[in-house]
């Protein structure tokens, strides 16, 4: 099927900083706010399948990289309860987690994965 | 104007540091809780901070690579410094410590490193003799070592000992390598097609490098990776993309030629957007923060028809209408370098001015607050007499005076 390309509309460079309160600038900002999904207009940053998340034994949570550098997290307990949102402790973003609820109804903690070797074999 | 930047440049010499050392030439700003700002601390900063690279590196930094929460600086002498998050061994110092200041990678001291790249939690170093060393998180096979172990010291990837590595580009969970013989290799997570075609449907990653087909006979001059995206530029400036969809809605497991009418000189990939520099003009594709644009706005529309690669069968891209948005320059200033974090963008103009825009929640725009910006905003830095480089990690930004 034909798909239209999504695009980011970037108005011309503004010489002034955002202290400029001109109606035009306000309009641009308003449009940007809606598109960027500012805090307050909460929508999920992304949608991730549970199999793409990593079990973190230390955090006791499934994790996925957050664009801020931290990790989105959802606990096993959350999943058992049917929670679909993984949150980042460092910022306002959150993920929608896609999983089969039945798989987690009485799920146990996944096996611990081997961590980084402290010294590499040269 | 910017000459009197509020960076405390004048006050520093009194603090007992040498005058040379106090003069600022490298800065960082944004998310800093893992030490990725390299300023000695573990806090976010909304304004440029001095990046504590040794003074002997001044004018000799050739490249800085930003990862999830760590960074790598390369000097013209082939030395490597790393800092930031070290939890998976990605700093290459032989331990798992976070380091809040640039630290010389001793393991590589007998090598002349010519290219570096940083992924989410992994790092790569190519040498003048064509060797490839990798360290950090290997759980998706992104170190290319044939296993899924992580490594805290740079480890030579055996696959490349009989080959000559020219360039590398690391994404969130994958790695791309450009060889002197013009082949492009990929390894690591294959979930979105970012390392090329899978041999079976169940294959989620591969931990041994594999050649990515589909470029034809053209010479590839550069490769790019970020998030689950991959890209390459050929000698004519034609762009190829594969991996997670940047255009349209379908992931692509083989290189797809897009915008053939453009001659592109630089590419910067984010997690949901990309910047393209062509003939001094800046274009963007994709979106910030995964908010799909409902109504494409007619404007400086350039590319029209995308072209699938000759061998493409799975992708229905031949019918995709491709639109680029052009960003006019400020005051006729030329854009000379572009960079992209996960959800923010940065550029340097010919006069050394730095501009940033996009997501700003951690201060990664360096404008003194946490606001997002839809138009490029000038960062308040001292005017550079020479050229200035701009680099991004996931939630942070680094600017370095190159000479």
PDB file of N, CA and C in Angstrom, chain B residues 178-240:
ATOM      1  N   UNK B 178      32.649  -0.883   7.817  1.00  0.00           N
ATOM      2  CA  UNK B 178      32.964  -0.695   6.401  1.00  0.00           C
ATOM      3  C   UNK B 178      34.394  -1.161   6.182  1.00  0.00           C
ATOM      4  N   UNK B 179      34.570  -2.097   5.250  1.00  0.00           N
ATOM      5  CA  UNK B 179      35.899  -2.636   4.966  1.00  0.00           C
ATOM      6  C   UNK B 179      36.531  -1.924   3.785  1.00  0.00           C
ATOM      7  N   UNK B 180      37.857  -2.011   3.734  1.00  0.00           N
ATOM      8  CA  UNK B 180      38.598  -1.380   2.646  1.00  0.00           C
ATOM      9  C   UNK B 180      38.185  -1.944   1.289  1.00  0.00           C
ATOM     10  N   UNK B 181      37.785  -3.214   1.272  1.00  0.00           N
ATOM     11  CA  UNK B 181      37.361  -3.824   0.002  1.00  0.00           C
ATOM     12  C   UNK B 181      35.936  -3.435  -0.372  1.00  0.00           C
ATOM     13  N   UNK B 182      35.377  -2.433   0.329  1.00  0.00           N
ATOM     14  CA  UNK B 182      34.067  -1.849   0.018  1.00  0.00           C
ATOM     15  C   UNK B 182      32.886  -2.662   0.533  1.00  0.00           C
ATOM     16  N   UNK B 183      33.124  -3.746   1.263  1.00  0.00           N
ATOM     17  CA  UNK B 183      31.960  -4.449   1.798  1.00  0.00           C
ATOM     18  C   UNK B 183      31.540  -3.846   3.128  1.00  0.00           C
ATOM     19  N   UNK B 184      30.249  -3.955   3.412  1.00  0.00           N
ATOM     20  CA  UNK B 184      29.682  -3.482   4.676  1.00  0.00           C
ATOM     21  C   UNK B 184      29.244  -4.717   5.463  1.00  0.00           C
ATOM     22  N   UNK B 185      29.700  -4.813   6.707  1.00  0.00           N
ATOM     23  CA  UNK B 185      29.352  -5.955   7.558  1.00  0.00           C
ATOM     24  C   UNK B 185      28.454  -5.485   8.690  1.00  0.00           C
ATOM     25  N   UNK B 186      27.602  -6.392   9.157  1.00  0.00           N
ATOM     26  CA  UNK B 186      26.750  -6.082  10.294  1.00  0.00           C
ATOM     27  C   UNK B 186      26.729  -7.225  11.277  1.00  0.00           C
ATOM     28  N   UNK B 187      26.557  -6.910  12.561  1.00  0.00           N
ATOM     29  CA  UNK B 187      26.390  -7.936  13.594  1.00  0.00           C
ATOM     30  C   UNK B 187      25.667  -7.328  14.791  1.00  0.00           C
ATOM     31  N   UNK B 188      25.059  -8.217  15.596  1.00  0.00           N
ATOM     32  CA  UNK B 188      24.249  -7.749  16.718  1.00  0.00           C
ATOM     33  C   UNK B 188      22.777  -8.006  16.458  1.00  0.00           C
ATOM     34  N   UNK B 189      21.915  -7.221  17.093  1.00  0.00           N
ATOM     35  CA  UNK B 189      20.473  -7.427  16.970  1.00  0.00           C
ATOM     36  C   UNK B 189      20.019  -7.283  15.523  1.00  0.00           C
ATOM     37  N   UNK B 190      19.197  -8.254  15.100  1.00  0.00           N
ATOM     38  CA  UNK B 190      18.699  -8.260  13.725  1.00  0.00           C
ATOM     39  C   UNK B 190      17.187  -8.059  13.687  1.00  0.00           C
ATOM     40  N   UNK B 191      16.609  -7.714  14.842  1.00  0.00           N
ATOM     41  CA  UNK B 191      15.145  -7.686  14.979  1.00  0.00           C
ATOM     42  C   UNK B 191      14.441  -6.751  14.003  1.00  0.00           C
ATOM     43  N   UNK B 192      15.072  -5.644  13.656  1.00  0.00           N
ATOM     44  CA  UNK B 192      14.434  -4.688  12.761  1.00  0.00           C
ATOM     45  C   UNK B 192      15.090  -4.634  11.391  1.00  0.00           C
ATOM     46  N   UNK B 193      15.934  -5.628  11.102  1.00  0.00           N
ATOM     47  CA  UNK B 193      16.606  -5.649   9.796  1.00  0.00           C
ATOM     48  C   UNK B 193      17.873  -4.819   9.757  1.00  0.00           C
ATOM     49  N   UNK B 194      18.313  -4.315  10.911  1.00  0.00           N
ATOM     50  CA  UNK B 194      19.434  -3.361  10.940  1.00  0.00           C
ATOM     51  C   UNK B 194      20.795  -3.951  10.597  1.00  0.00           C
ATOM     52  N   UNK B 195      20.926  -5.288  10.629  1.00  0.00           N
ATOM     53  CA  UNK B 195      22.208  -5.886  10.223  1.00  0.00           C
ATOM     54  C   UNK B 195      22.022  -6.712   8.956  1.00  0.00           C
ATOM     55  N   UNK B 196      20.976  -6.415   8.216  1.00  0.00           N
ATOM     56  CA  UNK B 196      20.764  -7.074   6.937  1.00  0.00           C
ATOM     57  C   UNK B 196      19.842  -8.271   7.041  1.00  0.00           C
ATOM     58  N   UNK B 197      19.812  -9.011   5.962  1.00  0.00           N
ATOM     59  CA  UNK B 197      18.888 -10.136   5.857  1.00  0.00           C
ATOM     60  C   UNK B 197      19.200 -11.243   6.859  1.00  0.00           C
ATOM     61  N   UNK B 198      18.153 -11.813   7.423  1.00  0.00           N
ATOM     62  CA  UNK B 198      18.323 -12.962   8.308  1.00  0.00           C
ATOM     63  C   UNK B 198      18.196 -14.233   7.496  1.00  0.00           C
ATOM     64  N   UNK B 199      18.909 -15.247   7.936  1.00  0.00           N
ATOM     65  CA  UNK B 199      18.833 -16.512   7.218  1.00  0.00           C
ATOM     66  C   UNK B 199      17.571 -17.273   7.586  1.00  0.00           C
ATOM     67  N   UNK B 200      17.078 -17.036   8.798  1.00  0.00           N
ATOM     68  CA  UNK B 200      15.824 -17.691   9.174  1.00  0.00           C
ATOM     69  C   UNK B 200      14.930 -16.704   9.909  1.00  0.00           C
ATOM     70  N   UNK B 201      13.670 -17.030   9.955  1.00  0.00           N
ATOM     71  CA  UNK B 201      12.693 -16.138  10.564  1.00  0.00           C
ATOM     72  C   UNK B 201      12.912 -15.978  12.070  1.00  0.00           C
ATOM     73  N   UNK B 202      13.456 -17.023  12.679  1.00  0.00           N
ATOM     74  CA  UNK B 202      13.629 -16.993  14.130  1.00  0.00           C
ATOM     75  C   UNK B 202      14.920 -16.314  14.580  1.00  0.00           C
ATOM     76  N   UNK B 203      15.763 -15.969  13.611  1.00  0.00           N
ATOM     77  CA  UNK B 203      17.054 -15.397  13.971  1.00  0.00           C
ATOM     78  C   UNK B 203      16.870 -13.965  14.468  1.00  0.00           C
ATOM     79  N   UNK B 204      17.178 -13.741  15.740  1.00  0.00           N
ATOM     80  CA  UNK B 204      16.971 -12.411  16.311  1.00  0.00           C
ATOM     81  C   UNK B 204      18.247 -11.584  16.352  1.00  0.00           C
ATOM     82  N   UNK B 205      19.371 -12.253  16.289  1.00  0.00           N
ATOM     83  CA  UNK B 205      20.650 -11.536  16.289  1.00  0.00           C
ATOM     84  C   UNK B 205      21.705 -12.461  15.731  1.00  0.00           C
ATOM     85  N   UNK B 206      22.828 -11.891  15.293  1.00  0.00           N
ATOM     86  CA  UNK B 206      23.969 -12.757  15.022  1.00  0.00           C
ATOM     87  C   UNK B 206      25.228 -12.155  15.598  1.00  0.00           C
ATOM     88  N   UNK B 207      26.071 -13.036  16.144  1.00  0.00           N
ATOM     89  CA  UNK B 207      27.235 -12.561  16.888  1.00  0.00           C
ATOM     90  C   UNK B 207      28.537 -12.705  16.116  1.00  0.00           C
ATOM     91  N   UNK B 208      28.427 -13.066  14.833  1.00  0.00           N
ATOM     92  CA  UNK B 208      29.596 -13.085  13.947  1.00  0.00           C
ATOM     93  C   UNK B 208      29.281 -12.150  12.783  1.00  0.00           C
ATOM     94  N   UNK B 209      30.236 -11.291  12.415  1.00  0.00           N
ATOM     95  CA  UNK B 209      29.972 -10.343  11.322  1.00  0.00           C
ATOM     96  C   UNK B 209      29.562 -11.050  10.027  1.00  0.00           C
ATOM     97  N   UNK B 210      28.684 -10.397   9.293  1.00  0.00           N
ATOM     98  CA  UNK B 210      28.166 -10.947   8.058  1.00  0.00           C
ATOM     99  C   UNK B 210      28.067  -9.804   7.055  1.00  0.00           C
ATOM    100  N   UNK B 211      28.350 -10.092   5.806  1.00  0.00           N
ATOM    101  CA  UNK B 211      28.309  -9.029   4.793  1.00  0.00           C
ATOM    102  C   UNK B 211      26.864  -8.676   4.446  1.00  0.00           C
ATOM    103  N   UNK B 212      26.598  -7.388   4.347  1.00  0.00           N
ATOM    104  CA  UNK B 212      25.267  -6.892   3.981  1.00  0.00           C
ATOM    105  C   UNK B 212      25.279  -6.609   2.479  1.00  0.00           C
ATOM    106  N   UNK B 213      24.428  -7.305   1.732  1.00  0.00           N
ATOM    107  CA  UNK B 213      24.375  -7.144   0.283  1.00  0.00           C
ATOM    108  C   UNK B 213      23.385  -6.053  -0.111  1.00  0.00           C
ATOM    109  N   UNK B 214      23.494  -5.626  -1.348  1.00  0.00           N
ATOM    110  CA  UNK B 214      22.473  -4.747  -1.893  1.00  0.00           C
ATOM    111  C   UNK B 214      22.959  -3.363  -2.289  1.00  0.00           C
ATOM    112  N   UNK B 215      24.280  -3.155  -2.311  1.00  0.00           N
ATOM    113  CA  UNK B 215      24.793  -1.830  -2.694  1.00  0.00           C
ATOM    114  C   UNK B 215      25.196  -1.759  -4.169  1.00  0.00           C
ATOM    115  N   UNK B 216      25.174  -2.906  -4.870  1.00  0.00           N
ATOM    116  CA  UNK B 216      25.610  -2.897  -6.259  1.00  0.00           C
ATOM    117  C   UNK B 216      27.111  -2.664  -6.341  1.00  0.00           C
ATOM    118  N   UNK B 217      27.534  -1.966  -7.398  1.00  0.00           N
ATOM    119  CA  UNK B 217      28.976  -1.798  -7.621  1.00  0.00           C
ATOM    120  C   UNK B 217      29.519  -0.481  -7.096  1.00  0.00           C
ATOM    121  N   UNK B 218      28.672   0.345  -6.502  1.00  0.00           N
ATOM    122  CA  UNK B 218      29.137   1.668  -6.089  1.00  0.00           C
ATOM    123  C   UNK B 218      30.073   1.576  -4.889  1.00  0.00           C
ATOM    124  N   UNK B 219      30.929   2.584  -4.770  1.00  0.00           N
ATOM    125  CA  UNK B 219      31.835   2.640  -3.621  1.00  0.00           C
ATOM    126  C   UNK B 219      31.114   3.289  -2.446  1.00  0.00           C
ATOM    127  N   UNK B 220      31.136   2.614  -1.304  1.00  0.00           N
ATOM    128  CA  UNK B 220      30.524   3.166  -0.093  1.00  0.00           C
ATOM    129  C   UNK B 220      31.593   3.987   0.639  1.00  0.00           C
ATOM    130  N   UNK B 221      31.255   5.215   0.991  1.00  0.00           N
ATOM    131  CA  UNK B 221      32.247   6.082   1.634  1.00  0.00           C
ATOM    132  C   UNK B 221      31.995   6.304   3.122  1.00  0.00           C
ATOM    133  N   UNK B 222      30.758   6.059   3.585  1.00  0.00           N
ATOM    134  CA  UNK B 222      30.513   6.222   5.022  1.00  0.00           C
ATOM    135  C   UNK B 222      29.311   5.377   5.460  1.00  0.00           C
ATOM    136  N   UNK B 223      29.308   5.039   6.744  1.00  0.00           N
ATOM    137  CA  UNK B 223      28.200   4.263   7.315  1.00  0.00           C
ATOM    138  C   UNK B 223      27.734   4.945   8.603  1.00  0.00           C
ATOM    139  N   UNK B 224      26.473   4.720   8.955  1.00  0.00           N
ATOM    140  CA  UNK B 224      25.868   5.386  10.112  1.00  0.00           C
ATOM    141  C   UNK B 224      24.941   4.406  10.830  1.00  0.00           C
ATOM    142  N   UNK B 225      24.848   4.542  12.154  1.00  0.00           N
ATOM    143  CA  UNK B 225      23.911   3.712  12.921  1.00  0.00           C
ATOM    144  C   UNK B 225      23.479   4.476  14.166  1.00  0.00           C
ATOM    145  N   UNK B 226      22.210   4.340  14.528  1.00  0.00           N
ATOM    146  CA  UNK B 226      21.708   4.829  15.811  1.00  0.00           C
ATOM    147  C   UNK B 226      20.365   4.161  16.040  1.00  0.00           C
ATOM    148  N   UNK B 227      20.016   3.907  17.295  1.00  0.00           N
ATOM    149  CA  UNK B 227      18.786   3.174  17.563  1.00  0.00           C
ATOM    150  C   UNK B 227      18.837   1.850  16.813  1.00  0.00           C
ATOM    151  N   UNK B 228      17.764   1.534  16.102  1.00  0.00           N
ATOM    152  CA  UNK B 228      17.734   0.330  15.265  1.00  0.00           C
ATOM    153  C   UNK B 228      17.853   0.686  13.787  1.00  0.00           C
ATOM    154  N   UNK B 229      18.388   1.893  13.508  1.00  0.00           N
ATOM    155  CA  UNK B 229      18.546   2.352  12.130  1.00  0.00           C
ATOM    156  C   UNK B 229      19.962   2.137  11.624  1.00  0.00           C
ATOM    157  N   UNK B 230      20.077   1.907  10.330  1.00  0.00           N
ATOM    158  CA  UNK B 230      21.378   1.813   9.670  1.00  0.00           C
ATOM    159  C   UNK B 230      21.322   2.630   8.393  1.00  0.00           C
ATOM    160  N   UNK B 231      22.478   3.194   7.990  1.00  0.00           N
ATOM    161  CA  UNK B 231      22.529   3.970   6.750  1.00  0.00           C
ATOM    162  C   UNK B 231      23.937   3.944   6.175  1.00  0.00           C
ATOM    163  N   UNK B 232      24.022   4.208   4.879  1.00  0.00           N
ATOM    164  CA  UNK B 232      25.322   4.297   4.208  1.00  0.00           C
ATOM    165  C   UNK B 232      25.227   5.357   3.120  1.00  0.00           C
ATOM    166  N   UNK B 233      26.373   5.961   2.804  1.00  0.00           N
ATOM    167  CA  UNK B 233      26.466   6.929   1.713  1.00  0.00           C
ATOM    168  C   UNK B 233      27.443   6.387   0.686  1.00  0.00           C
ATOM    169  N   UNK B 234      27.091   6.509  -0.616  1.00  0.00           N
ATOM    170  CA  UNK B 234      28.050   6.079  -1.628  1.00  0.00           C
ATOM    171  C   UNK B 234      28.828   7.283  -2.149  1.00  0.00           C
ATOM    172  N   UNK B 235      29.757   7.021  -3.074  1.00  0.00           N
ATOM    173  CA  UNK B 235      30.660   8.065  -3.556  1.00  0.00           C
ATOM    174  C   UNK B 235      29.928   9.211  -4.245  1.00  0.00           C
ATOM    175  N   UNK B 236      28.712   8.986  -4.717  1.00  0.00           N
ATOM    176  CA  UNK B 236      27.941  10.041  -5.377  1.00  0.00           C
ATOM    177  C   UNK B 236      27.050  10.803  -4.407  1.00  0.00           C
ATOM    178  N   UNK B 237      27.127  10.434  -3.132  1.00  0.00           N
ATOM    179  CA  UNK B 237      26.274  11.101  -2.160  1.00  0.00           C
ATOM    180  C   UNK B 237      24.869  10.528  -2.111  1.00  0.00           C
ATOM    181  N   UNK B 238      24.696   9.343  -2.654  1.00  0.00           N
ATOM    182  CA  UNK B 238      23.389   8.678  -2.577  1.00  0.00           C
ATOM    183  C   UNK B 238      23.270   7.954  -1.244  1.00  0.00           C
ATOM    184  N   UNK B 239      22.075   8.074  -0.668  1.00  0.00           N
ATOM    185  CA  UNK B 239      21.830   7.519   0.665  1.00  0.00           C
ATOM    186  C   UNK B 239      21.120   6.174   0.581  1.00  0.00           C
ATOM    187  N   UNK B 240      21.562   5.239   1.400  1.00  0.00           N
ATOM    188  CA  UNK B 240      20.891   3.944   1.547  1.00  0.00           C
ATOM    189  C   UNK B 240      20.493   3.814   3.015  1.00  0.00           C
TER     190      UNK B 240
END
